[in-house]
Coordinates of C-alpha atoms in Angstrom, one line a residue:
Chain A
M1 CA 9.1 86.0 147.5
N2 CA 9.3 89.0 149.6
Q3 CA 12.3 91.9 150.2
S4 CA 14.9 91.5 152.5
I5 CA 14.7 87.7 150.5
L6 CA 15.0 89.7 147.1
Q7 CA 17.6 92.4 148.6
Q8 CA 19.8 89.3 150.0
W9 CA 19.8 87.2 146.0
I10 CA 20.8 91.4 145.1
D11 CA 23.8 91.8 147.2
E12 CA 24.9 88.1 146.6
I13 CA 25.5 88.4 143.3
L14 CA 26.9 92.3 143.6
E15 CA 29.6 90.9 146.1
S16 CA 30.7 88.0 144.3
S17 CA 33.5 88.1 143.1
G18 CA 34.9 87.0 139.4
Q19 CA 36.5 83.3 140.0
Q20 CA 32.5 82.8 142.6
W21 CA 31.4 83.5 138.3
L22 CA 33.3 81.4 136.6
L23 CA 33.1 78.4 139.1
R24 CA 29.2 78.8 138.6
L25 CA 29.5 78.3 134.9
G26 CA 31.6 75.2 135.0
V27 CA 28.7 74.0 137.2
V28 CA 26.4 74.8 134.8
A29 CA 28.6 73.7 131.7
A30 CA 29.1 70.7 133.1
S31 CA 25.6 70.2 134.6
V32 CA 24.2 70.6 130.7
G33 CA 27.3 68.4 129.5
A34 CA 26.0 65.5 130.7
V35 CA 22.2 66.0 130.1
G36 CA 23.7 67.6 126.4
A37 CA 26.5 63.6 126.8
V38 CA 23.6 61.8 127.1
G39 CA 21.2 63.0 124.5
I40 CA 24.1 62.7 122.0
A41 CA 24.7 58.6 123.3
S42 CA 20.7 58.2 122.8
D43 CA 20.3 60.2 119.7
H44 CA 17.1 61.9 121.2
A45 CA 17.2 65.1 122.5
W46 CA 15.9 66.5 125.3
P47 CA 14.6 69.5 125.2
L48 CA 12.7 69.7 128.8
G49 CA 15.3 67.6 130.7
L50 CA 18.1 70.2 129.2
F51 CA 15.9 73.4 130.3
A52 CA 14.5 72.0 133.9
V53 CA 18.2 70.3 134.1
G54 CA 20.3 74.5 133.3
F55 CA 17.9 75.7 136.1
L56 CA 18.3 73.1 138.7
S57 CA 22.3 73.1 138.1
M58 CA 21.8 78.0 138.2
A59 CA 20.2 77.4 141.4
A60 CA 22.9 75.4 142.9
A61 CA 25.4 77.1 141.1
M62 CA 23.8 80.3 143.4
R63 CA 23.4 77.1 147.0
P64 CA 26.0 74.8 146.7
D65 CA 26.0 73.8 150.6
T66 CA 22.4 72.0 149.5
Q67 CA 22.0 69.6 147.6
L68 CA 20.9 69.9 144.6
P69 CA 23.9 68.7 142.9
A70 CA 22.6 65.6 143.5
A71 CA 19.3 66.1 142.1
I72 CA 21.0 66.7 139.3
I73 CA 23.4 63.7 139.4
A74 CA 19.7 61.2 140.3
V75 CA 18.3 63.1 136.7
V76 CA 21.5 62.9 134.7
V77 CA 21.4 58.3 135.9
W78 CA 18.9 58.0 135.6
R79 CA 18.5 59.3 132.1
W80 CA 21.5 57.3 130.9
L81 CA 19.7 54.3 132.5
A82 CA 16.2 55.1 130.5
T83 CA 17.7 56.1 127.2
V84 CA 21.0 53.9 126.2
G85 CA 22.0 52.1 129.1
D86 CA 25.9 50.7 126.7
V87 CA 28.1 50.8 128.1
D88 CA 30.4 50.4 124.7
T89 CA 30.4 54.3 124.6
P90 CA 32.9 56.9 124.5
W91 CA 29.8 59.4 125.9
L92 CA 29.4 57.2 129.4
P93 CA 32.7 58.3 130.8
A94 CA 31.9 61.5 129.4
V95 CA 28.9 62.0 131.4
G96 CA 30.9 60.4 134.4
C97 CA 33.7 63.0 134.3
C98 CA 30.8 65.7 133.5
L99 CA 29.4 64.6 137.3
L100 CA 32.7 64.3 138.9
A101 CA 33.2 68.1 137.3
L102 CA 30.1 68.8 139.3
H103 CA 30.5 67.2 142.3
A104 CA 34.2 68.9 142.8
L105 CA 33.0 72.2 141.8
T106 CA 29.8 72.5 144.0
A107 CA 31.8 70.8 146.8
L108 CA 34.6 73.4 146.1
M109 CA 32.1 76.4 146.5
A110 CA 30.5 75.3 149.8
S111 CA 33.0 76.0 151.3
V112 CA 33.4 79.9 150.8
P113 CA 31.4 81.9 151.6
T114 CA 29.7 85.3 149.2
G115 CA 33.2 87.2 147.7
G116 CA 36.0 84.5 148.5
V117 CA 38.8 83.5 145.8
F118 CA 40.9 80.7 146.1
T119 CA 44.5 81.0 146.2
N120 CA 46.3 79.3 142.6
A121 CA 47.6 76.2 144.5
T122 CA 44.6 75.9 145.9
L123 CA 42.8 75.2 143.0
G124 CA 45.6 74.2 141.1
V125 CA 45.1 70.4 143.9
W126 CA 41.4 70.7 143.0
A127 CA 42.0 70.2 139.4
R128 CA 44.4 67.7 140.1
R129 CA 42.5 65.9 142.5
T130 CA 39.4 65.7 139.7
M131 CA 41.8 65.2 137.0
L132 CA 42.9 61.9 139.1
G133 CA 38.9 60.8 139.8
A134 CA 38.6 61.4 136.0
A135 CA 41.5 59.0 135.0
T136 CA 39.8 57.0 137.1
T137 CA 36.9 56.6 135.4
V138 CA 38.5 56.5 132.0
G139 CA 40.1 53.3 133.3
V140 CA 37.1 51.5 135.5
W141 CA 35.3 52.4 131.4
F142 CA 37.9 50.5 129.9
A143 CA 38.2 47.4 132.3
V144 CA 34.3 47.5 131.9
V145 CA 34.5 47.1 128.3
L146 CA 36.7 44.7 128.7
F147 CA 34.5 42.3 130.1
D148 CA 31.2 43.4 128.3
R149 CA 33.0 42.1 125.1
R150 CA 34.3 39.0 126.4
E151 CA 30.8 37.8 127.4
A152 CA 32.1 35.9 130.4
A153 CA 29.8 34.5 132.4
G154 CA 28.4 35.8 135.9
N155 CA 30.6 34.5 138.8
G156 CA 29.0 34.2 142.0
F157 CA 31.6 34.3 144.0
L158 CA 33.1 37.6 142.4
T159 CA 29.6 39.6 142.8
G160 CA 29.7 38.7 146.2
T161 CA 33.4 39.3 147.1
A162 CA 32.6 42.8 145.1
V163 CA 29.5 43.5 147.4
A164 CA 31.9 42.1 150.2
V165 CA 34.1 45.1 149.2
V166 CA 31.3 47.5 148.7
A167 CA 30.0 46.8 151.9
G168 CA 33.0 46.9 154.1
A169 CA 34.0 50.1 152.3
A170 CA 29.9 51.9 153.4
A171 CA 31.5 50.8 156.5
F172 CA 34.5 52.2 156.4
I173 CA 33.0 55.5 155.5
R174 CA 29.9 55.5 157.7
V175 CA 32.8 55.1 160.8
R176 CA 34.9 58.0 159.0
S177 CA 32.1 60.5 158.8
L178 CA 30.8 60.3 161.8
D179 CA 30.8 63.2 164.0
E180 CA 33.1 61.6 166.9
T181 CA 30.9 63.4 169.5
R182 CA 28.1 61.9 168.3
Q183 CA 30.3 58.2 169.3
P184 CA 29.4 56.4 172.3
Chain B
M1 CA 38.5 84.2 172.5
T2 CA 38.3 81.2 170.5
T3 CA 35.2 79.2 171.0
P4 CA 35.1 75.9 169.1
V5 CA 31.5 75.6 167.3
N6 CA 32.2 71.7 166.5
R7 CA 35.0 70.5 168.2
S8 CA 35.5 67.7 165.7
W9 CA 34.8 67.9 162.1
G10 CA 31.6 67.7 160.7
A11 CA 30.8 65.9 156.9
S12 CA 29.2 68.3 155.2
P13 CA 26.3 67.8 152.0
A14 CA 29.0 67.1 149.5
H15 CA 30.3 64.2 151.4
L16 CA 27.1 63.1 152.0
R17 CA 26.0 63.6 148.0
A18 CA 29.6 61.2 147.4
V19 CA 28.2 58.6 149.6
V20 CA 25.2 58.3 148.3
A21 CA 25.8 57.8 145.0
G22 CA 28.9 55.9 145.0
V23 CA 27.9 53.2 147.7
L24 CA 24.5 53.0 146.1
G25 CA 25.4 53.3 142.9
V26 CA 28.0 50.7 142.9
A27 CA 26.2 48.0 144.8
A28 CA 23.4 48.4 142.9
A29 CA 25.9 47.9 139.6
L30 CA 27.3 44.9 141.1
L31 CA 23.5 43.8 142.3
F32 CA 21.3 44.7 138.9
R33 CA 24.5 44.0 137.1
V34 CA 24.1 46.7 135.7
P35 CA 28.2 48.3 133.9
S36 CA 27.4 51.6 133.3
L37 CA 25.9 52.0 136.3
L38 CA 29.1 50.9 138.2
V39 CA 31.0 53.9 135.4
L40 CA 28.9 56.5 136.6
A41 CA 29.1 56.0 140.4
T42 CA 33.1 55.1 140.5
P43 CA 34.3 58.8 141.3
F44 CA 31.9 59.3 143.7
A45 CA 32.9 56.1 145.0
L46 CA 36.2 57.0 144.5
V47 CA 35.8 60.3 146.0
A48 CA 34.1 58.9 149.7
T49 CA 36.1 57.0 150.0
W50 CA 39.6 59.1 149.2
S51 CA 37.5 61.2 151.9
A52 CA 36.4 59.4 154.5
A53 CA 40.6 58.1 154.7
T54 CA 42.1 60.9 154.5
R55 CA 39.4 62.8 157.1
P56 CA 41.7 65.1 159.7
P57 CA 42.2 63.0 163.4
A58 CA 41.1 66.0 165.7
G59 CA 40.1 69.7 165.6
L60 CA 42.1 72.6 165.2
T61 CA 43.9 74.9 167.6
L62 CA 43.1 77.9 166.1
V63 CA 45.0 81.2 168.6
G64 CA 44.0 84.1 167.0
Q65 CA 45.5 87.4 167.9
V66 CA 44.7 91.8 167.4
G67 CA 47.3 94.1 166.4
P68 CA 48.2 96.3 167.0
A69 CA 45.3 97.3 169.2
S70 CA 45.6 100.2 169.2
V71 CA 46.4 103.3 166.0
R72 CA 44.5 106.1 164.3
E73 CA 42.6 106.3 162.9
G74 CA 42.6 105.2 159.7
E75 CA 46.0 102.9 159.9
A76 CA 45.1 99.9 159.8
T77 CA 45.4 96.3 162.1
T78 CA 45.2 93.1 161.4
W79 CA 43.8 89.9 163.2
T80 CA 45.9 86.3 162.8
G81 CA 45.1 83.2 163.7
H82 CA 47.4 81.2 164.5
L83 CA 46.2 77.4 163.2
T84 CA 48.0 73.8 164.9
D85 CA 47.3 70.5 164.0
T86 CA 46.9 71.3 160.6
A87 CA 47.2 67.7 159.6
G88 CA 44.8 66.3 156.9
V89 CA 43.2 69.8 156.2
D90 CA 42.9 70.8 152.5
H91 CA 42.2 74.5 152.8
I92 CA 41.1 77.2 155.4
V93 CA 38.5 80.2 154.7
V94 CA 38.4 82.7 157.1
L95 CA 35.5 85.3 156.6
A96 CA 36.0 88.5 159.3
R97 CA 32.0 89.9 160.2
Q98 CA 31.6 93.4 158.8
R99 CA 32.0 96.1 160.8
T100 CA 30.7 99.7 160.1
W101 CA 34.0 101.1 160.8
L102 CA 36.3 98.7 160.0
E103 CA 37.5 98.3 156.1
T104 CA 38.8 94.7 155.7
R105 CA 41.3 93.4 152.8
P106 CA 39.4 91.9 150.2
P107 CA 36.1 94.0 151.1
S108 CA 34.0 90.8 150.7
G109 CA 36.2 89.5 154.3
V110 CA 36.1 86.1 153.1
V111 CA 40.4 85.0 153.2
T112 CA 41.2 82.3 151.8
A113 CA 44.4 79.9 152.0
G114 CA 45.9 76.3 150.5
L115 CA 47.6 74.4 153.8
N116 CA 51.1 72.3 152.9
K117 CA 50.5 69.3 154.5
G118 CA 52.9 69.2 157.5
A119 CA 53.8 72.9 157.8
E120 CA 53.0 73.5 160.9
P121 CA 52.0 76.2 162.1
T122 CA 49.8 77.8 159.8
T123 CA 49.2 81.7 159.8
I124 CA 46.7 83.7 158.4
D125 CA 46.0 87.5 158.2
V126 CA 43.3 89.3 157.9
P127 CA 43.9 93.1 157.8
M128 CA 41.0 96.1 158.7
R129 CA 41.8 99.2 158.2
V130 CA 39.5 101.7 161.2
T131 CA 38.3 104.5 159.6
H132 CA 37.1 106.1 162.8
W133 CA 37.9 107.3 166.3
G134 CA 36.5 105.4 169.0
R135 CA 36.8 101.9 170.4
Q136 CA 35.6 99.5 167.5
D137 CA 34.8 95.9 167.8
V138 CA 36.2 93.2 165.3
G139 CA 34.9 90.5 164.6
P140 CA 33.6 87.8 165.3
I141 CA 36.1 86.0 163.1
T142 CA 34.3 82.5 161.3
V143 CA 37.3 80.3 161.0
V144 CA 36.4 77.0 159.1
G145 CA 38.8 74.3 158.2
V146 CA 38.2 71.6 155.2
S147 CA 38.9 68.2 154.5
D148 CA 40.2 66.6 150.5
W149 CA 37.0 66.7 148.3
G150 CA 35.5 69.3 151.1
A151 CA 34.2 66.7 153.2
F152 CA 34.7 67.7 156.4
R153 CA 34.8 70.3 157.7
W154 CA 35.9 72.6 160.9
T155 CA 34.5 75.9 162.5
A156 CA 35.4 78.7 165.1
L157 CA 34.5 81.4 166.3
D158 CA 36.9 84.0 167.6
S159 CA 35.4 87.0 169.1
S160 CA 35.9 89.4 171.8
Y161 CA 38.6 91.8 170.1
R162 CA 38.2 95.9 170.2
V163 CA 41.1 97.8 168.6
T164 CA 41.1 101.9 169.5
A165 CA 41.1 104.0 167.2
L166 CA 43.0 107.4 168.2
P167 CA 41.4 110.6 166.2
L168 CA 43.9 111.7 163.6
P169 CA 44.1 115.7 164.9
A170 CA 43.1 117.8 162.5
S171 CA 45.7 120.5 160.9
F172 CA 46.0 122.8 163.5
D173 CA 48.2 125.5 164.2
A174 CA 48.6 129.1 165.0
A175 CA 50.5 131.9 163.8
A176 CA 49.5 134.2 166.8
P177 CA 52.4 134.9 169.4
M178 CA 50.5 133.1 173.2
H179 CA 50.1 135.3 175.6
R180 CA 52.3 135.8 179.1
A181 CA 51.0 133.0 181.6
D182 CA 51.3 132.9 184.9
G183 CA 53.5 130.3 185.2
L184 CA 56.5 132.4 183.8
V185 CA 58.2 133.4 186.5
G186 CA 61.0 136.5 186.3
L187 CA 62.5 136.1 183.6
N188 CA 63.6 132.3 184.5
R189 CA 63.3 129.6 181.4
S190 CA 61.0 127.0 182.6
A191 CA 62.2 123.7 182.4
Q192 CA 60.7 122.2 179.7
P193 CA 62.0 121.9 177.0
G194 CA 59.8 124.2 174.1
D195 CA 59.0 126.4 171.8
G196 CA 61.4 129.4 174.2
S197 CA 64.3 131.8 173.1
E198 CA 66.4 130.5 176.0
F199 CA 69.2 128.3 174.1
A200 CA 68.8 124.4 175.1
G201 CA 71.1 122.0 173.2
I202 CA 71.0 120.3 170.0
R203 CA 69.7 117.9 169.6
P204 CA 68.8 115.4 166.2
F205 CA 65.1 116.3 164.2
Q206 CA 62.1 114.7 165.5
S207 CA 58.5 114.1 163.8
G208 CA 57.0 117.9 164.8
D209 CA 60.0 120.0 165.5
R210 CA 59.3 123.0 163.2
L211 CA 61.2 123.5 160.7
R212 CA 62.8 127.1 161.4
R213 CA 64.7 125.0 163.9
I214 CA 67.1 122.9 162.4
N215 CA 70.9 123.8 162.5
W216 CA 72.2 124.0 159.0
P217 CA 75.1 123.7 160.2
R218 CA 75.6 120.9 162.2
S219 CA 73.6 119.0 160.0
V220 CA 75.3 120.0 156.9
R221 CA 79.0 118.0 159.0
S222 CA 76.4 115.2 160.9
D223 CA 74.7 114.3 157.8
E224 CA 71.7 114.3 159.8
L225 CA 69.2 116.8 160.9
H226 CA 69.7 118.3 163.9
V227 CA 67.7 121.1 165.3
T228 CA 68.1 123.9 168.0
S229 CA 66.4 122.8 170.9
T230 CA 65.1 125.8 173.4
Y231 CA 63.8 125.5 176.6
A232 CA 60.0 126.7 177.1
D233 CA 59.5 130.4 177.5
Q234 CA 55.9 129.7 178.8
D235 CA 53.7 127.9 180.8
T236 CA 50.3 128.1 179.9
H237 CA 47.4 125.7 180.6
V238 CA 45.3 125.0 178.2
A239 CA 42.2 123.7 179.2
L240 CA 40.0 122.4 176.3
F241 CA 35.8 121.3 177.2
V242 CA 34.7 119.1 175.1
D243 CA 31.7 118.7 174.0
A244 CA 29.6 114.8 174.1
L245 CA 26.5 115.9 174.7
A246 CA 25.2 115.4 170.9
D247 CA 26.4 114.6 167.4
F248 CA 25.2 116.2 164.9
G249 CA 25.1 115.0 160.6
E250 CA 26.1 112.4 159.0
S251 CA 29.7 110.6 160.2
G252 CA 31.7 109.4 156.6
G253 CA 34.4 108.2 158.9
I254 CA 38.4 109.4 158.4
D255 CA 37.9 109.1 154.2
G256 CA 33.7 111.1 154.3
A257 CA 31.6 113.6 156.1
S258 CA 32.5 114.7 159.8
S259 CA 29.7 115.0 162.0
S260 CA 30.3 118.0 164.7
L261 CA 31.4 114.8 167.2
D262 CA 33.5 114.0 164.6
T263 CA 34.3 117.7 164.3
T264 CA 35.3 118.3 168.1
V265 CA 37.5 115.1 169.1
R266 CA 39.9 115.9 166.7
A267 CA 39.9 119.8 166.3
A268 CA 39.9 118.9 170.5
G269 CA 43.1 116.6 169.6
A270 CA 44.9 118.9 167.4
I271 CA 44.9 121.8 169.8
A272 CA 46.4 119.5 172.0
E273 CA 49.0 118.3 169.8
H274 CA 50.3 122.3 169.5
F275 CA 50.8 123.2 172.5
L276 CA 51.7 120.1 173.9
L277 CA 54.3 120.4 171.3
R278 CA 55.2 123.2 172.1
G279 CA 55.8 122.9 175.7
D280 CA 52.2 123.6 177.0
R281 CA 50.6 122.4 179.6
V282 CA 47.3 120.8 178.4
S283 CA 43.7 119.6 180.5
L284 CA 40.6 118.3 178.7
R285 CA 37.8 118.2 180.6
I286 CA 34.7 115.5 178.7
L287 CA 31.1 117.1 179.2
D288 CA 29.1 113.6 178.4
A289 CA 27.5 114.0 182.2
R290 CA 28.5 110.7 182.0
F291 CA 31.6 109.1 183.5
Q292 CA 32.8 113.4 184.5
T293 CA 36.2 112.1 183.0
S294 CA 38.6 114.7 183.1
V295 CA 42.9 114.2 182.5
P296 CA 44.1 116.6 184.6
P297 CA 46.8 118.8 182.8
A298 CA 50.3 118.2 182.0
S299 CA 52.5 118.2 178.9
G300 CA 54.6 116.3 176.2
R301 CA 54.4 113.6 174.0
R302 CA 53.0 110.5 176.6
H303 CA 49.8 113.4 178.2
L304 CA 49.4 113.8 174.1
R305 CA 48.4 110.2 174.2
R306 CA 46.4 109.9 177.1
I307 CA 44.5 112.8 175.6
L308 CA 43.8 111.0 172.4
D309 CA 42.9 108.1 174.5
V310 CA 40.3 109.9 176.1
L311 CA 38.7 111.6 173.5
A312 CA 38.8 108.3 171.5
T313 CA 36.5 107.2 174.4
I314 CA 33.7 109.7 173.7
E315 CA 30.5 109.1 173.1
T316 CA 27.2 111.1 173.3
N317 CA 25.6 111.3 175.9
N318 CA 22.8 114.4 177.1
S319 CA 22.2 113.6 180.8
V320 CA 21.6 116.5 182.4
R321 CA 21.8 115.6 186.2
G322 CA 25.3 114.2 184.8
L323 CA 26.3 117.9 183.5
A324 CA 24.8 119.7 186.9
R325 CA 27.6 117.3 188.4
Q326 CA 29.5 118.4 186.4
S327 CA 29.4 121.7 186.5
N328 CA 31.0 122.2 190.1
A329 CA 34.3 121.5 189.0
A330 CA 36.8 124.4 189.2
V331 CA 39.0 125.9 186.1
P332 CA 42.2 127.0 187.5
S333 CA 42.9 130.8 187.6
G334 CA 45.5 131.8 184.7
A335 CA 44.4 129.2 182.2
M336 CA 43.3 129.4 178.8
V337 CA 40.4 127.6 177.7
I338 CA 39.0 126.3 174.9
M339 CA 35.7 125.0 174.4
L340 CA 34.7 122.7 171.4
S341 CA 30.9 122.8 171.0
P342 CA 28.3 122.5 168.2
L343 CA 26.5 125.3 170.2
I344 CA 23.2 123.3 170.2
S345 CA 22.9 122.8 174.0
P346 CA 22.6 125.9 175.9
A347 CA 24.4 123.3 179.1
A348 CA 27.9 123.9 177.5
L349 CA 27.1 128.0 176.1
E350 CA 26.0 128.1 180.2
R351 CA 29.1 126.4 181.3
A352 CA 31.0 128.5 178.5
T353 CA 29.6 131.7 180.5
T354 CA 30.3 131.0 183.2
V355 CA 33.8 130.5 183.1
A356 CA 34.1 133.0 181.1
S357 CA 32.6 135.3 183.9
H358 CA 35.4 134.3 186.4
G359 CA 38.0 135.7 184.1
L360 CA 39.3 133.5 181.9
S361 CA 40.4 134.0 179.0
V362 CA 37.8 131.3 176.6
A363 CA 37.1 130.7 173.5
V364 CA 34.2 128.7 171.5
I365 CA 34.8 126.7 169.4
D366 CA 32.0 126.4 166.4
T367 CA 31.5 122.5 165.3
L368 CA 28.2 122.3 164.2
P369 CA 28.9 120.9 160.1
D370 CA 27.2 123.2 157.8
D371 CA 25.0 120.1 156.0
V372 CA 23.0 119.2 159.1
Q373 CA 19.9 117.7 157.8
A374 CA 17.5 117.9 160.7
S375 CA 14.6 115.3 159.0
D376 CA 12.1 114.3 156.3
D377 CA 9.5 115.8 158.8
A378 CA 7.9 119.1 158.5
T379 CA 8.4 120.2 162.0
T380 CA 10.5 118.8 163.2
E381 CA 12.6 120.8 160.3
L382 CA 11.1 123.8 161.5
A383 CA 11.8 123.4 164.4
W384 CA 15.2 122.1 163.4
R385 CA 15.6 126.2 162.2
I386 CA 14.3 127.5 165.4
R387 CA 16.4 125.6 167.4
L388 CA 19.2 127.0 164.5
L389 CA 17.7 131.1 165.4
E390 CA 17.9 130.4 169.3
R391 CA 21.3 129.5 168.6
H392 CA 21.9 132.5 167.0
R393 CA 20.3 134.6 169.4
E394 CA 22.9 132.6 172.2
V395 CA 25.9 133.0 170.6
R396 CA 25.4 136.7 169.0
A397 CA 25.4 137.6 173.3
M398 CA 28.3 135.2 173.7
Q399 CA 30.2 137.6 172.2
R400 CA 28.5 140.3 173.8
L401 CA 30.1 139.0 177.3
G402 CA 33.5 138.9 175.3
V403 CA 33.6 135.4 174.4
P404 CA 34.8 135.0 171.1
V405 CA 33.1 132.1 169.3
V406 CA 34.7 130.8 166.1
A407 CA 33.7 128.2 163.5
W408 CA 36.5 125.4 163.2
Q409 CA 38.5 126.5 160.3
G410 CA 41.6 124.3 161.0
A411 CA 44.8 125.9 160.8
G412 CA 44.8 129.6 161.9
S413 CA 41.1 128.8 163.2
L414 CA 42.7 130.3 167.0
D415 CA 45.0 133.3 165.7
P416 CA 41.6 136.2 166.7
F417 CA 41.8 134.5 169.8
L418 CA 45.2 134.4 170.5
R419 CA 45.6 137.8 169.7
E420 CA 42.9 138.7 171.3
I421 CA 44.2 137.3 175.2
V422 CA 47.6 139.5 174.2
R423 CA 46.3 142.4 173.6
R424 CA 43.6 142.0 176.9
A425 CA 47.0 140.4 178.7
T426 CA 48.2 144.1 179.9
A427 CA 44.3 145.3 180.3
P428 CA 42.4 145.9 183.3
R429 CA 40.0 143.2 184.2
L430 CA 36.1 142.9 185.9
T431 CA 35.9 139.7 187.2
R432 CA 32.5 138.6 189.0
R433 CA 34.4 136.4 192.2

């Protein structure tokens, strides 16, 4: 690391607003909370993962406009599938909500340069949106638990319909996400 | 001038993350029958779908402007952006690039604004305080529109703005009586209103009027301050010579230390303001050897604005060739010449000596700061000390020729000089023709 990069980091730290520090704290808390919830659900402490995710989350908090949050999400999901895998636990929606909070916080922080302060109205809108997403996650978890407890046999038609819906949604998202100037 | 960086809305890394995590997660959960993965991927699928569905249909239209485009040092101007076609926009982020002599509010230069859906047009202001005289570039201003969930962004650059900061004249006043100028004809009063003894009328108080001119009986009767206006008794031509050949010392703007050029420009503005408000004529000549800028003599508040405008355009330039061309310009007889200079360049001293040798009243105001640090280099430091010794000798020689050299001290700086001119007005004078 040369001196200019170090100076850039120092300037960034000094110029950050108090609100940005709070949002960064939220990013770290959400990441560590997700790993902690996985650990509690699996009854296995994972200090190495906690350390790694904590480090990644701090880096993501400083550089939210990167794919570092995606790495955190991948690590947490992999750990859940590897050690828990169970649906019938309230820690599952808790982990999902933590990951949603991580995504929302980094997406919000990425839209403003160092020193920026969001208005309370903007923060309120994002908070309500995130809570709506969290409620949806909890609702899906309830539905999945209900289906899981009924131990219903697999239905090929339903599965195919669901896959078609997902494929349609993916196509819709792709069309809407492409830069219009790149379309033929 | 507004230049859209992205003509349409571009996807952000956050959107890519939500799409990959949501679509792949849900698809994998269904195909591999992993219900817990479905729960974990649900929020991302929701965010990705929501973001795609609420993507703004078209790019924003931004019209930026800076106003006022001309301010005094220390005053504020504002960049204002008018945004239309804001349907689907979650919030707007404006980043004003940091400039040396522009203080933005907030200091980071980052302003955010949440948008009310359907409310158009949206206006965003970035207040800026200009802390140094001169022409100051504003921006470029980066404007970013952000959609729901920060999924899509639209960026534009707004640039090519320039604000003229007029120098804030230093405090100046002269208690000494003015000398009788050649422009006074017998006992007839001047046609120009000004500080004289001939009654002209009673008018409402204006900024700059002297307190002793207040007409108290009329003010008491009308509940409004009125002053007794007079015609100017004298019509003095004050010729200001501003040495812009070099700048010495550190400039800290309106709130910090002043360099030699800062002091020169602010003092010139103060002297011009003082004499113009008295009803005298003031001309200006810049010794910068590049544009050969000069302002012919005139009077009035509009002329003061013209002089301040020219002072604001000063940039240091020490081309000797240009100075030689300029030195041939004549100075009207009867003018009172005031040269403002740090007296480091011999050219400025020679110019003052030449003018004085033609029989004109000349005063030199020394604007060199006391705490000029030449360099850390020992050789340069020694050269600077030698130059200061030479300067001291040249100033002594000039004073022996009858040209007063006074340090700029604000109010009263020119009083000894003005008293000397009045004394000399009745004495015989030897001039070279």
